[in-house]
Short mmCIF file of C-alpha atoms and ligand atoms in Angstrom, two decimals:
data_model
loop_
_atom_site.label_atom_id
_atom_site.label_comp_id
_atom_site.label_asym_id
_atom_site.label_seq_id
_atom_site.Cartn_x
_atom_site.Cartn_y
_atom_site.Cartn_z
CA MET A 1325 36.80 37.77 27.76
CA THR A 1326 38.26 36.18 30.95
CA ILE A 1327 37.09 33.27 32.90
CA GLY A 1328 36.57 35.25 36.01
CA TRP A 1329 38.87 33.71 38.52
CA HIS A 1330 39.30 35.77 41.78
CA PHE A 1331 41.86 33.87 43.90
CA ASN A 1332 42.65 34.68 47.46
CA ASN A 1333 44.81 32.10 48.88
CA THR A 1334 44.46 32.32 52.59
CA TYR A 1335 45.36 28.54 53.33
CA SER A 1336 48.65 28.69 51.45
CA LYS A 1337 49.54 31.74 53.69
CA LEU A 1338 49.56 29.60 56.74
CA SER A 1339 52.92 28.15 57.86
CA ASN A 1340 54.57 25.20 56.27
CA THR A 1341 53.32 22.93 58.79
CA PHE A 1342 49.72 23.06 57.38
CA ARG A 1343 50.63 22.39 53.61
CA GLU A 1344 53.19 21.68 50.93
CA GLU A 1345 53.56 24.04 48.11
CA ILE A 1346 53.38 22.02 44.95
CA LYS A 1347 52.30 22.28 41.42
CA PRO A 1348 50.08 19.62 39.75
CA ILE A 1349 52.26 17.23 37.76
CA PRO A 1350 51.48 18.13 34.04
CA VAL A 1351 49.70 15.19 31.96
CA THR A 1352 50.45 14.26 28.42
CA ASN A 1353 47.29 14.59 26.64
CA PRO A 1354 44.49 16.35 28.59
CA GLU A 1355 40.90 16.08 27.19
CA LEU A 1356 38.01 17.65 28.71
CA ILE A 1357 35.15 15.09 29.16
CA ILE A 1358 32.62 16.99 31.08
CA LEU A 1359 32.17 20.45 32.34
CA ASN A 1360 29.48 21.55 34.85
CA GLU A 1361 28.37 24.76 33.35
CA LYS A 1362 25.67 25.44 35.92
CA LEU A 1363 28.14 25.08 38.69
CA ALA A 1364 30.57 27.29 36.85
CA SER A 1365 27.93 30.01 36.56
CA GLU A 1366 27.12 29.68 40.32
CA LEU A 1367 30.82 30.27 40.87
CA SER A 1368 30.64 33.23 38.68
CA LEU A 1369 33.06 31.59 36.21
CA ASN A 1370 32.50 31.70 32.53
CA PHE A 1371 34.27 29.14 30.28
CA SER A 1372 32.18 29.49 27.13
CA LYS A 1373 34.65 31.63 25.32
CA ILE A 1374 37.59 29.38 25.91
CA ASP A 1375 38.35 26.79 23.24
CA LYS A 1376 38.31 23.12 24.31
CA ASN A 1377 42.07 22.61 23.93
CA GLU A 1378 42.74 25.44 26.31
CA LEU A 1379 40.22 24.25 28.71
CA SER A 1380 41.50 20.87 28.88
CA LYS A 1381 44.86 22.46 29.95
CA ILE A 1382 43.28 24.55 32.44
CA LEU A 1383 41.12 21.93 34.10
CA SER A 1384 43.94 19.36 34.16
CA GLY A 1385 46.23 21.73 36.02
CA ASN A 1386 48.59 21.76 33.01
CA SER A 1387 48.12 25.57 32.85
CA LEU A 1388 47.36 27.19 36.03
CA PRO A 1389 45.27 30.39 36.32
CA LYS A 1390 46.85 33.56 37.26
CA GLY A 1391 46.61 34.20 40.99
CA SER A 1392 46.50 30.64 41.95
CA ASN A 1393 48.99 29.17 44.42
CA SER A 1394 48.78 25.41 44.51
CA ILE A 1395 49.41 23.38 47.61
CA ALA A 1396 48.76 19.96 49.08
CA GLN A 1397 47.12 20.04 52.44
CA ALA A 1398 48.56 18.19 55.60
CA TYR A 1399 46.09 16.05 57.49
CA ALA A 1400 45.81 12.84 59.61
CA GLY A 1401 42.83 10.65 60.27
CA HIS A 1402 41.45 7.63 61.91
CA GLN A 1403 41.13 5.12 59.09
CA PHE A 1404 38.83 2.27 60.30
CA GLY A 1405 39.66 3.22 63.81
CA HIS A 1406 43.42 3.51 63.45
CA PHE A 1407 45.25 6.84 63.47
CA THR A 1408 47.53 7.57 60.52
CA MET A 1409 49.26 10.61 59.06
CA LEU A 1410 47.70 11.24 55.58
CA GLY A 1411 47.44 14.43 53.64
CA ASP A 1412 46.63 15.23 50.00
CA GLY A 1413 48.26 12.31 48.38
CA ARG A 1414 46.74 12.82 44.98
CA ALA A 1415 45.22 16.31 45.11
CA VAL A 1416 46.36 19.78 44.89
CA LEU A 1417 44.36 22.85 46.04
CA ILE A 1418 45.14 25.59 43.46
CA GLY A 1419 43.52 28.32 45.66
CA GLU A 1420 40.43 29.87 46.99
CA HIS A 1421 38.18 31.46 44.39
CA THR A 1422 35.74 34.34 45.44
CA THR A 1423 32.32 34.41 43.68
CA LYS A 1424 30.53 37.80 42.75
CA SER A 1425 28.29 37.14 45.96
CA ASN A 1426 31.45 37.02 48.03
CA GLU A 1427 31.52 33.37 48.74
CA LYS A 1428 34.74 31.55 48.86
CA PHE A 1429 35.53 28.16 47.40
CA ASP A 1430 38.38 25.83 47.23
CA ILE A 1431 39.29 24.80 43.66
CA GLN A 1432 41.12 21.41 43.78
CA PHE A 1433 42.41 18.93 41.36
CA LYS A 1434 42.01 15.36 42.46
CA GLY A 1435 44.28 13.00 40.52
CA SER A 1436 46.84 15.63 39.81
CA GLY A 1437 49.99 13.53 40.64
CA LYS A 1438 52.24 12.65 43.44
CA THR A 1439 52.82 15.03 46.47
CA ALA A 1440 54.79 14.75 49.80
CA PHE A 1441 51.75 12.81 51.19
CA SER A 1442 51.56 10.21 48.49
CA ARG A 1443 53.27 7.33 50.42
CA ASN A 1444 53.20 4.46 47.95
CA GLY A 1445 50.43 5.94 45.79
CA ASP A 1446 50.88 7.10 42.19
CA GLY A 1447 48.97 10.37 42.85
CA ARG A 1448 46.53 9.59 40.10
CA ALA A 1449 42.95 8.78 39.60
CA ALA A 1450 41.02 6.71 37.02
CA LEU A 1451 38.43 7.92 34.80
CA GLY A 1452 35.40 5.72 36.07
CA PRO A 1453 35.80 6.68 39.67
CA MET A 1454 36.23 10.43 38.92
CA LEU A 1455 33.00 10.39 36.75
CA ARG A 1456 31.46 8.33 39.63
CA GLU A 1457 32.29 11.11 42.01
CA TYR A 1458 31.02 13.61 39.66
CA ILE A 1459 27.60 11.87 39.22
CA ILE A 1460 27.03 11.13 43.00
CA SER A 1461 28.24 14.49 44.33
CA GLU A 1462 26.04 16.41 41.84
CA ALA A 1463 23.07 14.18 42.69
CA MET A 1464 23.65 14.73 46.42
CA ASN A 1465 23.58 18.61 45.71
CA ALA A 1466 20.26 18.22 43.79
CA LEU A 1467 18.97 16.08 46.81
CA ASN A 1468 19.62 19.19 48.83
CA ILE A 1469 22.28 17.61 50.89
CA PRO A 1470 25.53 19.59 51.82
CA THR A 1471 28.31 18.32 49.54
CA THR A 1472 31.55 19.09 47.78
CA ARG A 1473 30.73 19.66 44.04
CA SER A 1474 32.20 18.68 40.81
CA LEU A 1475 33.13 21.23 38.15
CA ALA A 1476 34.89 19.07 35.52
CA VAL A 1477 36.66 15.73 34.64
CA VAL A 1478 39.46 15.66 32.27
CA LYS A 1479 41.21 12.60 30.78
CA THR A 1480 44.84 12.72 31.15
CA GLY A 1481 45.84 10.58 28.06
CA GLU A 1482 47.84 8.50 30.49
CA ASN A 1483 47.21 5.11 31.63
CA ILE A 1484 47.34 4.14 35.31
CA GLN A 1485 47.84 0.80 36.77
CA ARG A 1486 45.26 -0.52 39.16
CA GLU A 1487 44.17 -4.26 38.97
CA THR A 1488 44.16 -3.54 35.23
CA SER A 1489 45.48 -0.70 33.21
CA LEU A 1490 42.85 2.19 33.25
CA GLN A 1491 42.43 5.59 31.66
CA GLY A 1492 43.64 8.23 33.98
CA ALA A 1493 41.52 11.33 34.89
CA ILE A 1494 41.44 14.42 36.96
CA LEU A 1495 38.36 15.86 38.82
CA THR A 1496 38.03 19.54 39.70
CA ARG A 1497 36.45 19.48 43.15
CA ILE A 1498 34.84 22.49 44.63
CA ALA A 1499 34.43 22.66 48.44
CA SER A 1500 33.65 25.49 50.84
CA SER A 1501 36.93 24.27 52.35
CA HIS A 1502 38.77 21.01 52.62
CA ILE A 1503 39.40 21.41 56.37
CA ARG A 1504 38.64 18.03 57.94
CA VAL A 1505 38.45 16.54 61.34
CA GLY A 1506 41.73 14.99 60.29
CA THR A 1507 43.24 18.35 59.76
CA PHE A 1508 42.64 19.19 63.44
CA GLN A 1509 43.92 15.86 64.32
CA TYR A 1510 47.21 16.47 62.48
CA ILE A 1511 47.78 19.74 64.26
CA ALA A 1512 46.70 18.51 67.68
CA ALA A 1513 49.20 15.61 67.39
CA ARG A 1514 52.01 18.14 67.10
CA GLN A 1515 51.22 19.48 70.56
CA LYS A 1516 51.75 23.12 69.76
CA GLU A 1517 48.97 25.09 71.21
CA ASN A 1518 49.73 28.22 69.10
CA GLU A 1519 49.26 26.04 65.94
CA LEU A 1520 45.93 24.72 67.06
CA LYS A 1521 44.81 28.16 67.90
CA THR A 1522 45.86 29.20 64.44
CA LEU A 1523 43.82 26.55 62.92
CA LEU A 1524 40.89 27.25 65.03
CA ASP A 1525 40.93 31.00 64.28
CA TYR A 1526 41.25 30.20 60.50
CA THR A 1527 38.22 27.77 60.71
CA ILE A 1528 36.09 30.24 62.60
CA ASP A 1529 36.90 33.18 60.23
CA ARG A 1530 36.03 30.90 57.26
CA HIS A 1531 33.00 28.96 58.46
CA TYR A 1532 31.76 30.16 61.67
CA PRO A 1533 32.38 33.99 61.97
CA GLU A 1534 29.27 34.07 64.27
CA ILE A 1535 31.37 32.64 67.16
CA LYS A 1536 34.25 34.99 66.59
CA ASN A 1537 33.73 36.95 69.83
CA SER A 1538 32.48 34.06 71.93
CA ASN A 1539 33.92 33.37 75.40
CA ASN A 1540 34.71 29.69 74.45
CA GLN A 1541 35.23 29.38 70.77
CA ALA A 1542 36.55 25.86 70.76
CA LEU A 1543 33.52 24.63 72.66
CA ASP A 1544 31.12 26.68 70.40
CA LEU A 1545 32.79 25.27 67.38
CA LEU A 1546 32.37 21.67 68.78
CA ASN A 1547 28.60 22.42 69.24
CA LEU A 1548 28.12 23.83 65.80
CA LEU A 1549 29.88 20.84 64.19
CA ILE A 1550 27.78 18.44 66.19
CA ASP A 1551 24.72 20.17 64.64
CA ARG A 1552 25.97 20.19 61.08
CA GLN A 1553 27.17 16.63 61.23
CA CYS A 1554 24.01 15.46 62.80
CA ASN A 1555 21.96 17.17 60.19
CA LEU A 1556 24.18 15.69 57.45
CA VAL A 1557 23.84 12.08 58.66
CA VAL A 1558 20.11 12.55 59.09
CA ASN A 1559 19.97 13.60 55.39
CA TRP A 1560 22.07 10.53 54.38
CA MET A 1561 19.72 8.36 56.25
CA ARG A 1562 16.84 10.05 54.64
CA VAL A 1563 17.79 9.11 51.09
CA GLY A 1564 19.52 5.77 51.81
CA PHE A 1565 22.98 7.10 51.05
CA ILE A 1566 25.90 5.01 52.46
CA HIS A 1567 29.15 6.94 52.60
CA GLY A 1568 31.32 3.77 52.87
CA VAL A 1569 34.53 5.24 54.34
CA MET A 1570 33.72 7.54 57.37
CA ASN A 1571 37.26 7.85 58.35
CA THR A 1572 38.00 11.15 60.41
CA ASP A 1573 39.83 12.60 57.34
CA ASN A 1574 36.73 12.30 55.38
CA MET A 1575 34.72 14.43 57.75
CA THR A 1576 34.70 18.17 56.95
CA ILE A 1577 34.42 21.04 59.34
CA SER A 1578 32.04 22.73 56.86
CA GLY A 1579 29.56 19.84 57.32
CA GLU A 1580 29.69 18.97 53.61
CA THR A 1581 29.75 15.43 52.43
CA ILE A 1582 33.21 14.75 51.11
CA ASP A 1583 35.17 11.86 49.33
CA TYR A 1584 32.97 9.89 47.10
CA GLY A 1585 34.99 6.60 47.13
CA PRO A 1586 33.07 3.46 48.09
CA CYS A 1587 29.75 5.20 48.69
CA ALA A 1588 26.49 3.95 47.16
CA PHE A 1589 22.77 4.28 47.61
CA MET A 1590 20.82 1.50 49.28
CA ASP A 1591 18.09 -0.27 47.22
CA THR A 1592 16.56 -3.02 49.42
CA TYR A 1593 15.99 -1.63 52.77
CA ASP A 1594 18.62 -3.36 55.18
CA PRO A 1595 19.97 -1.55 57.92
CA LYS A 1596 23.37 -3.55 57.87
CA THR A 1597 23.96 -2.77 54.15
CA VAL A 1598 27.58 -2.26 53.20
CA PHE A 1599 28.94 -1.92 49.71
CA SER A 1600 32.62 -1.38 50.33
CA SER A 1601 34.77 -4.34 49.64
CA ILE A 1602 37.14 -3.69 52.55
CA ASP A 1603 34.48 -3.02 55.21
CA GLN A 1604 34.43 -6.61 56.53
CA THR A 1605 32.92 -5.80 60.10
CA GLY A 1606 30.32 -3.31 58.68
CA ARG A 1607 31.86 -0.48 60.63
CA TYR A 1608 30.37 1.94 58.04
CA ALA A 1609 27.11 0.13 57.39
CA TYR A 1610 23.88 2.26 56.95
CA CYS A 1611 22.63 1.84 60.46
CA ASN A 1612 26.03 2.62 61.89
CA GLN A 1613 26.51 5.95 60.36
CA PRO A 1614 25.07 8.05 63.25
CA VAL A 1615 27.24 5.97 65.75
CA ILE A 1616 30.38 6.69 63.68
CA THR A 1617 29.43 10.25 63.24
CA LYS A 1618 29.48 10.52 67.09
CA TRP A 1619 32.63 8.69 67.32
CA ASN A 1620 34.35 10.95 64.84
CA LEU A 1621 32.98 14.04 66.63
CA ALA A 1622 34.56 12.73 69.82
CA ARG A 1623 37.94 12.60 68.06
CA PHE A 1624 37.39 16.14 67.01
CA ALA A 1625 36.53 17.13 70.77
CA GLU A 1626 39.93 15.45 71.78
CA CYS A 1627 41.83 17.80 69.56
CA LEU A 1628 40.03 20.83 71.07
CA LEU A 1629 40.62 19.91 74.64
CA PRO A 1630 43.64 22.47 75.26
CA LEU A 1631 41.51 25.25 73.90
CA ILE A 1632 38.23 24.36 75.69
CA ASP A 1633 39.82 24.63 79.20
CA LYS A 1634 43.33 25.01 80.53
CA ASP A 1635 42.36 22.68 83.20
CA LYS A 1636 42.62 19.22 81.44
CA GLU A 1637 40.20 17.35 83.67
CA LYS A 1638 37.59 20.11 83.40
CA ALA A 1639 38.06 20.17 79.41
CA ILE A 1640 37.45 16.41 79.23
CA LYS A 1641 34.30 16.76 81.49
CA ILE A 1642 32.89 19.63 79.34
CA ALA A 1643 33.74 17.85 76.03
CA THR A 1644 32.25 14.45 77.27
CA GLU A 1645 29.20 16.15 78.27
CA THR A 1646 28.94 18.04 74.89
CA ILE A 1647 29.59 14.89 72.82
CA ASN A 1648 26.99 12.89 74.82
CA SER A 1649 24.30 15.40 73.53
CA PHE A 1650 24.54 13.84 70.20
CA GLU A 1651 22.14 10.87 70.79
CA LYS A 1652 19.29 13.01 71.87
CA LYS A 1653 19.87 15.57 69.17
CA TYR A 1654 20.12 12.80 66.52
CA GLU A 1655 17.11 11.08 67.72
CA GLU A 1656 14.90 14.18 67.59
CA LYS A 1657 16.20 15.11 64.13
CA TRP A 1658 15.79 11.57 62.81
CA MET A 1659 12.13 11.36 64.11
CA ASN A 1660 11.50 14.60 62.36
CA MET A 1661 12.90 13.52 59.23
CA MET A 1662 11.03 10.29 59.23
CA ARG A 1663 7.73 12.22 60.10
CA ASP A 1664 8.56 14.46 57.08
CA LYS A 1665 8.91 11.26 54.91
CA LEU A 1666 5.61 10.13 55.80
CA GLY A 1667 3.90 13.49 55.74
CA LEU A 1668 3.18 13.74 59.40
CA PHE A 1669 2.83 17.08 60.85
CA GLY A 1670 3.00 17.70 64.72
CA LEU A 1671 3.96 15.12 67.21
CA ASP A 1672 2.10 11.93 68.29
CA ASP A 1673 3.31 9.57 70.96
CA LYS A 1674 2.76 6.72 68.79
CA ASP A 1675 4.86 8.05 65.76
CA LYS A 1676 7.86 6.18 66.74
CA PHE A 1677 5.97 2.79 66.57
CA LEU A 1678 4.45 3.82 63.22
CA ILE A 1679 7.93 4.54 61.66
CA LEU A 1680 9.81 1.54 63.29
CA ASP A 1681 6.84 -0.81 62.14
CA LEU A 1682 7.27 0.37 58.52
CA LEU A 1683 10.95 -0.05 58.60
CA THR A 1684 10.78 -3.55 60.12
CA TRP A 1685 8.19 -4.55 57.53
CA MET A 1686 10.48 -3.19 54.70
CA HIS A 1687 13.42 -5.11 56.07
CA GLU A 1688 11.42 -8.37 56.47
CA LYS A 1689 9.98 -8.09 52.88
CA LYS A 1690 13.14 -6.89 51.35
CA ALA A 1691 11.29 -3.75 50.04
CA ASP A 1692 13.07 -1.12 48.03
CA TYR A 1693 13.68 1.85 50.46
CA THR A 1694 13.03 4.74 47.92
CA ASN A 1695 10.16 3.13 46.04
CA THR A 1696 8.22 2.20 49.11
CA PHE A 1697 7.91 6.02 49.83
CA CYS A 1698 7.21 6.34 46.20
CA HIS A 1699 4.31 3.86 46.69
CA LEU A 1700 3.00 6.00 49.49
CA MET A 1701 2.96 9.06 47.41
CA ASN A 1702 1.19 7.19 44.50
CA LEU A 1703 4.33 7.71 42.48
CA GLU A 1704 5.44 4.06 42.05
CA PRO A 1705 7.49 3.44 38.94
CA THR A 1706 5.67 0.19 38.29
CA LYS A 1707 2.87 -1.69 40.14
CA ASN A 1708 4.51 -3.97 42.74
CA ARG A 1709 2.29 -6.76 44.26
CA LEU A 1710 4.53 -6.56 47.40
CA TYR A 1711 2.46 -3.69 48.63
CA GLU A 1712 -0.76 -5.79 48.62
CA ASP A 1713 0.76 -7.67 51.50
CA ASN A 1714 -1.68 -7.78 54.57
CA ASP A 1715 0.80 -6.62 57.13
CA PHE A 1716 1.45 -3.68 54.84
CA MET A 1717 -2.26 -2.87 54.28
CA SER A 1718 -2.71 -2.74 58.01
CA TRP A 1719 0.10 -0.63 58.61
CA LYS A 1720 -1.20 1.81 55.90
CA LYS A 1721 -4.46 2.07 57.53
CA ARG A 1722 -2.85 3.34 60.68
CA TRP A 1723 -0.77 5.62 58.80
CA GLU A 1724 -3.94 6.94 57.07
CA LYS A 1725 -5.61 7.40 60.35
CA ARG A 1726 -2.53 9.45 61.72
CA LEU A 1727 -2.52 11.64 58.60
CA LEU A 1728 -6.17 12.67 59.63
CA ASN A 1729 -4.49 14.15 62.84
CA ASN A 1730 -2.48 16.56 60.76
CA ASN A 1731 -3.70 20.16 61.18
CA SER A 1732 -4.04 20.25 57.34
CA PRO A 1733 -4.41 16.70 56.22
CA LYS A 1734 -4.24 17.72 52.47
CA LYS A 1735 -0.85 19.18 52.73
CA TYR A 1736 0.83 15.86 53.68
CA LEU A 1737 1.82 15.05 50.00
CA GLU A 1738 3.69 18.24 49.61
CA LEU A 1739 5.62 17.37 52.55
CA MET A 1740 6.46 13.98 51.42
CA LYS A 1741 7.26 15.07 47.92
CA ASN A 1742 9.96 17.54 49.30
CA ASN A 1743 11.52 14.80 51.37
CA ASN A 1744 11.28 11.71 49.30
CA PRO A 1745 13.31 11.41 46.05
CA ILE A 1746 11.54 9.87 43.19
CA VAL A 1747 14.94 8.95 41.50
CA ILE A 1748 18.37 8.22 43.19
CA PRO A 1749 21.51 7.31 41.57
CA ARG A 1750 20.78 3.61 41.14
CA ASN A 1751 24.11 1.60 41.10
CA HIS A 1752 23.48 -0.43 37.94
CA LYS A 1753 22.64 2.65 35.92
CA ILE A 1754 25.78 4.47 37.25
CA GLU A 1755 27.86 1.50 36.27
CA GLU A 1756 26.21 1.26 32.81
CA SER A 1757 26.97 5.00 32.18
CA LEU A 1758 30.77 4.59 33.39
CA GLU A 1759 31.20 1.64 31.08
CA ALA A 1760 29.80 3.61 28.08
CA ALA A 1761 32.08 6.59 29.02
CA ASN A 1762 35.12 4.30 29.20
CA GLN A 1763 34.29 3.34 25.64
CA ASN A 1764 34.11 7.15 24.61
CA ASN A 1765 30.31 7.17 24.67
CA LEU A 1766 29.15 9.91 26.94
CA GLU A 1767 25.57 10.05 26.13
CA PRO A 1768 24.34 7.75 29.04
CA ILE A 1769 26.23 9.74 31.57
CA LYS A 1770 24.71 13.05 30.25
CA LYS A 1771 21.37 11.37 30.46
CA ILE A 1772 21.77 10.10 33.98
CA LEU A 1773 23.14 13.57 35.13
CA LYS A 1774 20.03 15.26 33.52
CA ILE A 1775 17.55 12.97 35.40
CA LEU A 1776 19.42 13.34 38.65
CA GLU A 1777 19.27 17.10 38.51
CA LYS A 1778 15.58 16.92 39.66
CA PRO A 1779 15.29 14.07 41.97
CA TYR A 1780 11.97 15.30 43.56
CA ASP A 1781 10.12 16.06 40.33
CA GLU A 1782 7.99 13.69 38.35
CA GLN A 1783 9.65 13.01 34.93
CA THR A 1784 8.45 11.07 32.08
CA GLU A 1785 10.26 7.77 30.95
CA ILE A 1786 12.57 7.33 33.71
CA ASN A 1787 11.23 3.98 34.94
CA ASP A 1788 14.43 2.08 34.39
CA TYR A 1789 16.33 4.79 36.36
CA GLN A 1790 13.85 4.26 39.41
CA LEU A 1791 13.84 0.48 39.58
CA PRO A 1792 16.68 -1.31 41.34
CA SER A 1793 18.77 -3.86 39.38
CA SER A 1794 17.32 -7.18 38.67
CA SER A 1795 20.72 -8.84 39.29
CA THR A 1796 21.06 -10.85 42.49
CA GLU A 1797 24.85 -10.28 42.51
CA LYS A 1798 26.08 -8.15 45.47
CA TYR A 1799 27.10 -4.63 44.43
CA GLN A 1800 30.66 -3.91 45.59
CA THR A 1801 32.64 -0.57 45.68
CA PHE A 1802 36.20 0.07 46.23
CA CYS A 1803 38.69 2.64 47.94
CA GLY A 1804 41.62 4.54 46.43
CA THR A 1805 40.55 3.87 42.83
P1 AMP B 307 40.70 8.25 50.78
O1 AMP B 307 40.56 6.63 50.99
O2 AMP B 307 40.45 8.68 49.38
O3 AMP B 307 40.17 9.06 51.99
O4 AMP B 307 42.38 8.31 50.85
C1 AMP B 307 43.13 8.12 51.96
C2 AMP B 307 44.49 8.77 51.75
O5 AMP B 307 45.18 8.10 50.75
C3 AMP B 307 44.68 10.25 51.39
O6 AMP B 307 45.76 10.71 52.02
C4 AMP B 307 44.68 10.30 49.93
O7 AMP B 307 45.29 11.38 49.33
C5 AMP B 307 45.69 8.96 49.79
N1 AMP B 307 45.42 8.29 48.40
C6 AMP B 307 44.38 7.61 47.87
N2 AMP B 307 44.75 7.26 46.55
C7 AMP B 307 45.98 7.73 46.34
C8 AMP B 307 46.87 7.46 45.21
N3 AMP B 307 46.52 6.83 44.05
N4 AMP B 307 48.14 8.01 45.27
C9 AMP B 307 48.44 8.72 46.37
N5 AMP B 307 47.74 8.98 47.41
C10 AMP B 307 46.51 8.43 47.51
MG1 MG B 308 39.76 11.02 51.78
#
């Protein structure tokens, strides 16, 4: 019985400019910690007949599957606004696997050792952060938000040095591709139009074949990415997700969320929420995410200029107009998303006030973002006297009146339940499960993963997964862990 790999490595066939051919650096004692069997089956892969020892070798990169051809991809990026040459410094892409339904996915090992792009890094990753990426990326997928996925985590049997000595690990990341805004930036910086055209053609073939025959492919691609990224950030805002490091190298051309470093979900509603320890100015705060999305898209547009129009002035004019369509698109999509969260069908001139007044109240009263919507759906984890507040009660009356304007007032709850998660990955529960995993106890992580598989469903005995931490200590997250 074979696993079912079908590799077809198109990216590795591009010229040397785009990648370095390199194998994962073997690890001493690989041990499989977690395997996503559901995802494996979605990928038409079957690991059930492979013994754990062999599996650990495969999912650490110690034993490479037939047909794979591993590479580290080159890319650049604006990190906190500053342009830098980057590339896969601790990841290798072993190839593109094709599923039975003919979908193509990158199979990438993260934490697999040094590459030409490692700079001063060790090329490795620690167990806690890789499991954290596993939990949050899978939670995002269950929340119906486009994302890279996590197939497995393997301990390497080697320790790595961060502030303290930590257990090393490798994550198998699955993505519809790893092409980033930063990939275009890397190629554009080389100022060779034929290379840029190669990347454009490759990207369109892989992700947007519908524009293959269009008159202005570069412009169409820009418009499509604006749409995808706009939808993505609206989804993040919907569930209170804060990416934390929205550098242009962490923005995919597929529109999938990528790079789960310092990300976290917001508990108390505060638009300025930041978790990342290094984000001193709040560049990537919750409320700035749409602004930064537009900024990143503008960097993408700059890369495409030579392909948008031969006349540079004209290209700049077209690109600027296109990028400036972002705000209106975002505003419209955001309003509709908030209407969905509140169960509102149709449009009403006063919807915006209704929405903003609720958010202002939540901010002032330090209300929990997720649980406020649970309260409105009568699905609160525990009764909270905060919602007996007079201002809230009078807001609620306005909301109920607006619900009566719905064509079918009774359907509002269904709409709300499809848009408001009952449970999100709460920071303290993630930390608890990671601490246990570091002590070789995998039960808590299995439990949280199971609960987060069905974030919109009512589940019994999950109260402590729904409530925010009672600790007043600020939660902090870190890059490059
Ligand atoms: P990130 O903050 O995860 O988006 O990473 C930014 C860049 O740093 C990418 O080029 C990564 O490959 C690289 N990087 C992060 N951690 C390491 C590490 N431990 N060793 C080598 N490169 C790293
Ligand atoms: Mg990154």
